[in-house]
Each structure stands twice: as structure tokens, then as C-alpha cells.
Coordinates of C-alpha atoms and ligand atoms in Angstrom, one line a residue:
X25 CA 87.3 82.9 108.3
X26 CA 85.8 82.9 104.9
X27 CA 87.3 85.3 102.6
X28 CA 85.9 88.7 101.9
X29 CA 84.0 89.5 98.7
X30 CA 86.4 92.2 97.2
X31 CA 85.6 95.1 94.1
X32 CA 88.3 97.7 94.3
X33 CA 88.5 100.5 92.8
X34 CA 91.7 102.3 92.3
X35 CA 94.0 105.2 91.2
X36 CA 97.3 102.5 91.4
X37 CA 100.3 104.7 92.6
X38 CA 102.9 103.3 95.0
X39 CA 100.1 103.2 98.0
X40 CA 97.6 101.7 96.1
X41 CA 100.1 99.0 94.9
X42 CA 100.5 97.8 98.7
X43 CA 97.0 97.8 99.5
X44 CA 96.7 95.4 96.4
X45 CA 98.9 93.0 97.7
X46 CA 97.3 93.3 100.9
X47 CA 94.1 92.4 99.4
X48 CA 94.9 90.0 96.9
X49 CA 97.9 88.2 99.3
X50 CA 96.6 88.7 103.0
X51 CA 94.5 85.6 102.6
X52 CA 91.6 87.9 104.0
X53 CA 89.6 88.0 100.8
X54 CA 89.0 86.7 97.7
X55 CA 89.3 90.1 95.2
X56 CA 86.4 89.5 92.8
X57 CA 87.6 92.5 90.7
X58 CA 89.5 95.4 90.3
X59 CA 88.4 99.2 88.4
X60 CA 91.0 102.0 87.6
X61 CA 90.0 105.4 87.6
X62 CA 92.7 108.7 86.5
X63 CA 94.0 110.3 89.5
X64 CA 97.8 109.9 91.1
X65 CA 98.4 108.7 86.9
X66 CA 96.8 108.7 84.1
X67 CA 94.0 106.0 83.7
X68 CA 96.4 103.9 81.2
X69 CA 99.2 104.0 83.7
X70 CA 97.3 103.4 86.6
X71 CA 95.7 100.2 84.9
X72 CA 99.3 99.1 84.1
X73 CA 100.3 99.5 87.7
X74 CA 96.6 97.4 88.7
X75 CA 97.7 94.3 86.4
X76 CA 101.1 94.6 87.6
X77 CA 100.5 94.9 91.6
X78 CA 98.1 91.8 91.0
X79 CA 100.6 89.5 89.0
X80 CA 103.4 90.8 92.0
X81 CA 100.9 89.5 94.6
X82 CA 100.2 86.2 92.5
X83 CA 96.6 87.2 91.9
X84 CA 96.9 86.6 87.9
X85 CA 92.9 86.1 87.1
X86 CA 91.6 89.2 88.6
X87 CA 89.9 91.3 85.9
X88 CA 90.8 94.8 85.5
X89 CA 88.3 97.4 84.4
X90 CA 89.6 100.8 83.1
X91 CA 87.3 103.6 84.0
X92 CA 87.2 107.1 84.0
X93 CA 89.9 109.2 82.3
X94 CA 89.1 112.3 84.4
X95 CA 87.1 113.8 86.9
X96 CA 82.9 114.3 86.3
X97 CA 83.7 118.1 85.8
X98 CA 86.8 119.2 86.5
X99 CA 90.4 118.1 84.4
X100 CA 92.9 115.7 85.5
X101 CA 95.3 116.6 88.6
X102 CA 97.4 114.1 89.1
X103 CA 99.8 113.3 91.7
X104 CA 102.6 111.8 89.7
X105 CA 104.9 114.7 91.8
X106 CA 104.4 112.5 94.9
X107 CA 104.8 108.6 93.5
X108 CA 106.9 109.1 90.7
X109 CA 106.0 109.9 86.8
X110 CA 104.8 106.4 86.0
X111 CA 103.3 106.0 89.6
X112 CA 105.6 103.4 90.9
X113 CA 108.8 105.1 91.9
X114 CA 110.4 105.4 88.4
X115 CA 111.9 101.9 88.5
X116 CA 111.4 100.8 85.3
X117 CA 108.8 97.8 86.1
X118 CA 108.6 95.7 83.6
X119 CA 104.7 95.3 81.6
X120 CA 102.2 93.1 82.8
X121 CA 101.7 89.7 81.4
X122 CA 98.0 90.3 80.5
X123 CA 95.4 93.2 79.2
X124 CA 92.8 94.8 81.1
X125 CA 89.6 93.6 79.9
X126 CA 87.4 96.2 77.4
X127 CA 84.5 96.5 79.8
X128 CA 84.1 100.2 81.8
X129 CA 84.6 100.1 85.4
X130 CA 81.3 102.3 86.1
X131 CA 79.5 99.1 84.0
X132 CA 81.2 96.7 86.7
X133 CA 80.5 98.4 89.6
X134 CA 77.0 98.7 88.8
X135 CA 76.9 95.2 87.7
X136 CA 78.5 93.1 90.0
X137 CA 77.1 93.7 93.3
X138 CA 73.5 92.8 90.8
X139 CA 75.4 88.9 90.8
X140 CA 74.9 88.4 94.4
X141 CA 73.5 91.3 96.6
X142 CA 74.6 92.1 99.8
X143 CA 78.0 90.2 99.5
X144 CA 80.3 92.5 97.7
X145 CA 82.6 94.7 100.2
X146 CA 83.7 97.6 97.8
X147 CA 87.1 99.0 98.7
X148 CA 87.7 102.6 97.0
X149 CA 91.5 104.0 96.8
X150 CA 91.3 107.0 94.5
X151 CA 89.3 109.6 93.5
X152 CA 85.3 109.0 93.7
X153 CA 84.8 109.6 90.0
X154 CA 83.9 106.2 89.3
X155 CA 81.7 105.1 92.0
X156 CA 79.9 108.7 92.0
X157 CA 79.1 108.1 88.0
X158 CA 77.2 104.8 88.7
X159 CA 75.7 106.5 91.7
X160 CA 74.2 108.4 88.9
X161 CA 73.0 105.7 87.2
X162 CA 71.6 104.4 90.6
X163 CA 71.4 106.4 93.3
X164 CA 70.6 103.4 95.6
X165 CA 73.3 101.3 94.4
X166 CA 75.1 100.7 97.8
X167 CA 72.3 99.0 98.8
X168 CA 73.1 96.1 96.7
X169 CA 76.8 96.3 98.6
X170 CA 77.8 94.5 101.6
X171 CA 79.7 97.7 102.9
X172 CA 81.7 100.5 101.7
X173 CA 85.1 101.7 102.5
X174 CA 86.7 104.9 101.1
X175 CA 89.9 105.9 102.0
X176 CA 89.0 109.9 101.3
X177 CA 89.0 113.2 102.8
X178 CA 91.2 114.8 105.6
X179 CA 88.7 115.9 108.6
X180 CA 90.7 117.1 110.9
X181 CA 91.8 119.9 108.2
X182 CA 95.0 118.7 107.5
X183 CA 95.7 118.0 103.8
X184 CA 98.5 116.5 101.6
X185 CA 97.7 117.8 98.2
X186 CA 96.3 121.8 99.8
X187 CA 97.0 122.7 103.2
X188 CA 92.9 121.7 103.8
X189 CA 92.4 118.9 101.5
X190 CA 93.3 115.7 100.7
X191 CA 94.0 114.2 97.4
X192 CA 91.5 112.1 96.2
X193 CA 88.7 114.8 97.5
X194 CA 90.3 117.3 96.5
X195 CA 90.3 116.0 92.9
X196 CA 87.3 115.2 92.4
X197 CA 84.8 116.8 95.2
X198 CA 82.0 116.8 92.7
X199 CA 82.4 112.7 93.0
X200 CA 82.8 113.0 96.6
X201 CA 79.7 115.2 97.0
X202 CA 78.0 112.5 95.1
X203 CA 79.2 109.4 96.7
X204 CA 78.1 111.4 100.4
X205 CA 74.8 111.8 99.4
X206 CA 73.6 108.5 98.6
X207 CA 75.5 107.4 102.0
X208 CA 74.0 106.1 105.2
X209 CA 77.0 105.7 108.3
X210 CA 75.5 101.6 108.8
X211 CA 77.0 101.1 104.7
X212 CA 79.8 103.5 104.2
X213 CA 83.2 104.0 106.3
X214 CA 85.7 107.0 105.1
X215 CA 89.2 106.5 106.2
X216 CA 90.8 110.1 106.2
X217 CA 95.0 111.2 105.3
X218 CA 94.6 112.0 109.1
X219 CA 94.3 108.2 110.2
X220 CA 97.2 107.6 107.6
X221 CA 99.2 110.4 108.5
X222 CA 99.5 109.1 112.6
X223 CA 99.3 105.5 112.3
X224 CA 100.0 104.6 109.0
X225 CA 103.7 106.3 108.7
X226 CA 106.6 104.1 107.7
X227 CA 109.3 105.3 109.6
X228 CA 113.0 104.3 108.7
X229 CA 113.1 101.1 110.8
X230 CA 110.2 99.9 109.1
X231 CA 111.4 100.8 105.6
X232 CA 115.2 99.3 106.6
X233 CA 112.8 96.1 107.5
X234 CA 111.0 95.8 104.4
X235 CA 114.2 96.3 102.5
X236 CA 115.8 93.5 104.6
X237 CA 113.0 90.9 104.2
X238 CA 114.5 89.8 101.1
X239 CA 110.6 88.8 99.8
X240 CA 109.4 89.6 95.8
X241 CA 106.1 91.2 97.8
X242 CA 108.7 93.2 100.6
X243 CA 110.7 94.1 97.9
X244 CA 108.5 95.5 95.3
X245 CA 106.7 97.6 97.8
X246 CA 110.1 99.1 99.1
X247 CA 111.2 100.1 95.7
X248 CA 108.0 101.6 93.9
X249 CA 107.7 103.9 97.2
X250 CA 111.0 105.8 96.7
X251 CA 109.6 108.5 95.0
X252 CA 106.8 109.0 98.2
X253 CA 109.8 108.5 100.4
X254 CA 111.2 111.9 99.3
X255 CA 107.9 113.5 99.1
X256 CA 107.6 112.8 103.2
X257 CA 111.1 114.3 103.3
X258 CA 110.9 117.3 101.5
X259 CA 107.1 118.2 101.6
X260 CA 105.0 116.6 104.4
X261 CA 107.4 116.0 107.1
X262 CA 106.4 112.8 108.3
X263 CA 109.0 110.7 109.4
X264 CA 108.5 108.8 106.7
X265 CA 105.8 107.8 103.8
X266 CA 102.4 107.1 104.9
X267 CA 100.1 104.6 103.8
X268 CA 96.7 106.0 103.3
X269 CA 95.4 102.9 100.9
X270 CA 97.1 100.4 102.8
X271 CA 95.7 101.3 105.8
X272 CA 92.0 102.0 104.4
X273 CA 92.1 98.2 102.9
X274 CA 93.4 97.2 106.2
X275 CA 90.4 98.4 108.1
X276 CA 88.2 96.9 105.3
X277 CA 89.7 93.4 106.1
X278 CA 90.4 94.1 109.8
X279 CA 87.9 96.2 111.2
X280 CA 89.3 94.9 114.7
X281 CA 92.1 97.4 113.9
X282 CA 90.0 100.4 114.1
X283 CA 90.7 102.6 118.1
X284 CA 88.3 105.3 117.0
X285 CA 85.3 105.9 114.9
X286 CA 82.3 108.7 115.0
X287 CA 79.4 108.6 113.0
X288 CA 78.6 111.9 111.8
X289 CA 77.6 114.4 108.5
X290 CA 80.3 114.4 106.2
X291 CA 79.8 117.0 102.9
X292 CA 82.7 118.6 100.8
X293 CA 83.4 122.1 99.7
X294 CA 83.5 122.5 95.6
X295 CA 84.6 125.9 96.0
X296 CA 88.0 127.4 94.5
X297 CA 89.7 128.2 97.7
X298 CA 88.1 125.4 99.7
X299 CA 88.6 122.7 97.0
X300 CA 88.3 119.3 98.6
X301 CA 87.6 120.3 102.3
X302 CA 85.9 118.0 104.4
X303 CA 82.8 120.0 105.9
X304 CA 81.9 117.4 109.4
X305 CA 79.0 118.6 111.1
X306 CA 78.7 117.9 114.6
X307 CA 76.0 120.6 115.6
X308 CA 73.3 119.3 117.4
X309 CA 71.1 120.7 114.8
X310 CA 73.7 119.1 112.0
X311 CA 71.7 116.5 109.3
X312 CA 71.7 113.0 110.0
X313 CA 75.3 111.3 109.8
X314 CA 76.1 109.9 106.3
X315 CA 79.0 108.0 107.5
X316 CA 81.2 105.9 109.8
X317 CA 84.6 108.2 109.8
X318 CA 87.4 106.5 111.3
X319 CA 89.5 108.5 113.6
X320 CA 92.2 106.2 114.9
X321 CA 93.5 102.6 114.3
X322 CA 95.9 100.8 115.5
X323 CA 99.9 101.4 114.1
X324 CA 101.4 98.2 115.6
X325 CA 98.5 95.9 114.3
X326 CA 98.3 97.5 110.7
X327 CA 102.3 97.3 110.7
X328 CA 101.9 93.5 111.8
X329 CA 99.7 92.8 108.9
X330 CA 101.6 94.5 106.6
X331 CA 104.7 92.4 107.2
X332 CA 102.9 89.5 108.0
X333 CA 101.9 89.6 104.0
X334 CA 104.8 91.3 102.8
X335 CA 107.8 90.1 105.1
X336 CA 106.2 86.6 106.8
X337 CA 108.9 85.3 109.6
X338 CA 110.8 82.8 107.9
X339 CA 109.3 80.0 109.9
X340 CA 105.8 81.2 108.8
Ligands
RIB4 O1 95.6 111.4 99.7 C1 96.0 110.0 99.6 C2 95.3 109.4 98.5 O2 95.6 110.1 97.3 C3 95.8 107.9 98.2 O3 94.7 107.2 97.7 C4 96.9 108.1 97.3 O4 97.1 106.9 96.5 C5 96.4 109.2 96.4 O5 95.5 108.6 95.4
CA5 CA1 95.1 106.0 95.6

């Protein structure tokens, strides 16, 4: 298979960190670029933890483009309470080898898919404050994309960072708002906390196998999610932490994995109370769908990929 086109745009806590090496190490694609936006850290940090996911996965010549610092109208909630304070589990990573380079992420994102038309898959991992500001510029821009994938939103009502919401709607759902209304369901998937949250979990087997795989890639993702780990434990109850990014990039490069998928109208609500809530319309008088929502995928594949990039068989 020829690899996939890649731009990324990302919020680099723990999650995000996997889905990198995913990307850049699955041998599925062929990352063209990378663009940090403020959200789990700030910017700064989460560009740190971009350079430093990408040099962990061997994928040293990726550019990195630092974007925005904070939402379009609302300040900075971060998430540092969930992956740690510097994103990665507190481990004390050492700095990247290289700088991010000084262009803006909204530039790149506007700019690349320009290069070749049509070929570019855009993965997005954080909040929608990036994307939605060169939606701005051009309201049409995803028609110069191959496809869109958004890891965003909780529709079945279930949130991680509110009881309703999930995190990267919830901290930016002026972004989100935006990024849903230049959306069309043949261009743009959104892969929900509610996919994560029942197929994505990494119970303690799977963490004990990670640990055990004895691989720089198995090892670095086991560490820097220490700090989710307890978060599952003490907050969310899952059985263990879930992968929300991982398993949004997965479907991206693996759209075989997906079990269950609806096309429907997705908005959000801006409100105070509602912060972040995905609104899905399924009237029969609802608007046209805006997007390809993916329901279900499946665990044991996703878990095989994972490992197979993270913690190959010896033999492989
Ligand atoms: O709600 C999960 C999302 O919020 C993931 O992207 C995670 O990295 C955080 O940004
Ligand atoms: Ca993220």
C-alpha cells in the first residue's frame, strides 16, 4: 500500500504522543507535517512533546508548526490534571534534538493541501482552534483535502472533561462550531471519547504488555501515560486509560477497523452550562448530515496495531 499523505494537528499530551508514533512508525503513512495547537499543555510544551514523540518514533525531518496559543474566544483550559504538568507523565524527558520551525500552523494548514490537492489526509488530535482559524481564511478549505479525521466530541453524552462534554469540544466549541459548518459527511469523520472510552481502554494486561515488550517505542508510551493511568483510576473509572488519539489516527490509517458509523448533523452547544455538548440530530426534519461519526471500531484490531508498532513479536 502506498503510504498515506499525513498533516497532523495536535495538542501532544500522553495520547497524542502514541498516536504519533502510530503515524510516523506504523509504516501506514508518510507524515508530511505536524501543527501544535494549546490545549492538554500549553502551545510551547505541547510543541516540545511533538518534536520529541517524532525523534522517539525515528521520524527526525518532520516539520513542526506551533499554532495557536489559545482558544478563538475563550482562555486556555488545559488538561495538564489528566497527563501530567508537562503533558508526558512527569518523567523528566529529556529536550528534543531540533526546533520547531518559525512558520504558524494556521499558514501550513492552509498551505499545504495548495501543494497537491486532494492528497493530503488531515488527522486532528486537539482542540479545533487551528483548523477552524484557516477555515476562516477559507471556508472551503477541505475541499483541497483528501479527507478529514477529528478525534472530537462525545455524542452519546458521556464526557471526560464535564459530565456532557469532551475535552477538545469542550475547549474550544467556537472552533468546533466552525470546523462543523464548512463539513460535508463524504470529507470529514469525528471520532468521539465514546469510541475511545469502549474500545480504546488499556486495561492492566495490556499496560503489563507494553511494559514487558522491552521496545524504546513500548516503553516510552508506557511511562509518559502514568499520569492518565491514575486519572482512569480515580476519575473516569475505566479499567484503565483510554486512547482517544490513538484510536482516531488508527481509523485514519485503518478505516477497515471501524464496526459502526452513521452519517448525520453534528453542531455543538457554546453555552455556559452546555459547554462542549455534542447536539446530533437525527429528526427526520434534522439538516443535512455534516459528518461520518464513528460509533464503534474494533478493540482487538486497534490493540493489534498498536503493539504491532509499539511491541512487534520478536521474530517480526
Ligand atoms: O478528550 C480526549 C482528547 O482531549 C484527546 O485528544 C486528549 O489528548 C485531549 O486532548
Ligand atoms: Ca489530544
Amino acid at each position: 500500500m502506498t503510504p498515506l499523505p499525513l498533516l497532523i494537528d495536535t495538542d501532544t499530551g500522553s495520547d497524542d504522543a502514541v498516536a504519533l508514533l502510530l503515524a510516523a512508525a506504523g509504516g501506514l503513512a508518510e507524515v508530511r507535517a505536524v501543527t501544535t495547537v494549546a490545549g492538554n499543555v500549553p502551545l510551547a510544551v505541547g510543541t516540545r512533546n511533538a518534536l520529541i514523540s517524532l525523534e522517539t518514533a525515528g521520524a527526525r525531518d518532520v516539520p513542526v508548526y506551533p499554532g495557536c496559543e489559545r482558544p478563538l474566544t475563550r482562555a486556555l483550559s488545559t488538561a495538564q490534571h489528566v497527563h501530567g504538568a508537562d503533558g508526558m507523565g512527569d518523567i523528566g524527558l529529556p529536550d528534543p534534538r531540533r526546533a520547531p520551525e518559525r512558520g504558524h500552523a494556521v499558514d501550513a494548514l492552509s498551505s499545504y493541501p495548495r501543494q497537491c490537492p486532494g492528497e493530503l489526509t488531515l488527522v486532528t488530535l486537539a482542540p479545533l482552534t487551528n483548523v477552524a482559524a484557516a477555515l476562516v481564511r477559507d471556508r472551503d478549505l477541505f475541499r483541497l483535502y483528501r479527507h478529514v479525521y477529528c478525534m472530537a466530541g462525545a455524542p452519546d453524552g458521556c464526557g471526560n472533561i464535564s459530565a456532557t462534554a469532551e475535552f477538545n469540544v469542550w475547549a474550544d466549541p467556537e472552533a468546533a462550531r466552525v470546523v462543523l459548518q464548512s463539513a460535508t459527511p463524504d470529507k470529514v469523520t469525528w471520532i468521539g471519547w465514546d469510541v475511545s472510552r469502549k474500545d480504546a481502554v488499556m486495561t492492566p494486561k495490556d499496560q503489563l504488555r507494553l511494559e514487558r515488550a522491552g521496545t524504546p517505542m513500548a516503553t516510552f508510551a508506557h511511562r509518559i501515560n502514568r499520569t492518565a493511568a491514575a486519572w482512569a483510576r480515580d476519575v473516569t473509572g475505566l479499567a484503565g486509560y483510554d486512547l482517544p488519539d490513538p484510536v482516531a489516527m488508527a481509523v485514519a490509517l485503518r478505516p477497515d477497523l471501524v464496526t459502526e458509523a452513521e452519517r448525520v448533523h453534528v453542531d455543538v452547544a457554546v453555552g455556559d452550562e452546555t459547554r462542549g455538548q455534542m447536539i446530533v440530530d437525527r429528526r427526520r426534519s434534522a439538516p443535512a448530515p455534516n459528518v461520518t461519526l464513528v460509533r464503534r471500531v474494533s478493540e482487538t484490531g486497534f490493540k493489534q496495531f498498536l503493539f504491532d508498532v509499539c511491541a512487534p513479536a520478536p521474530h517480526a
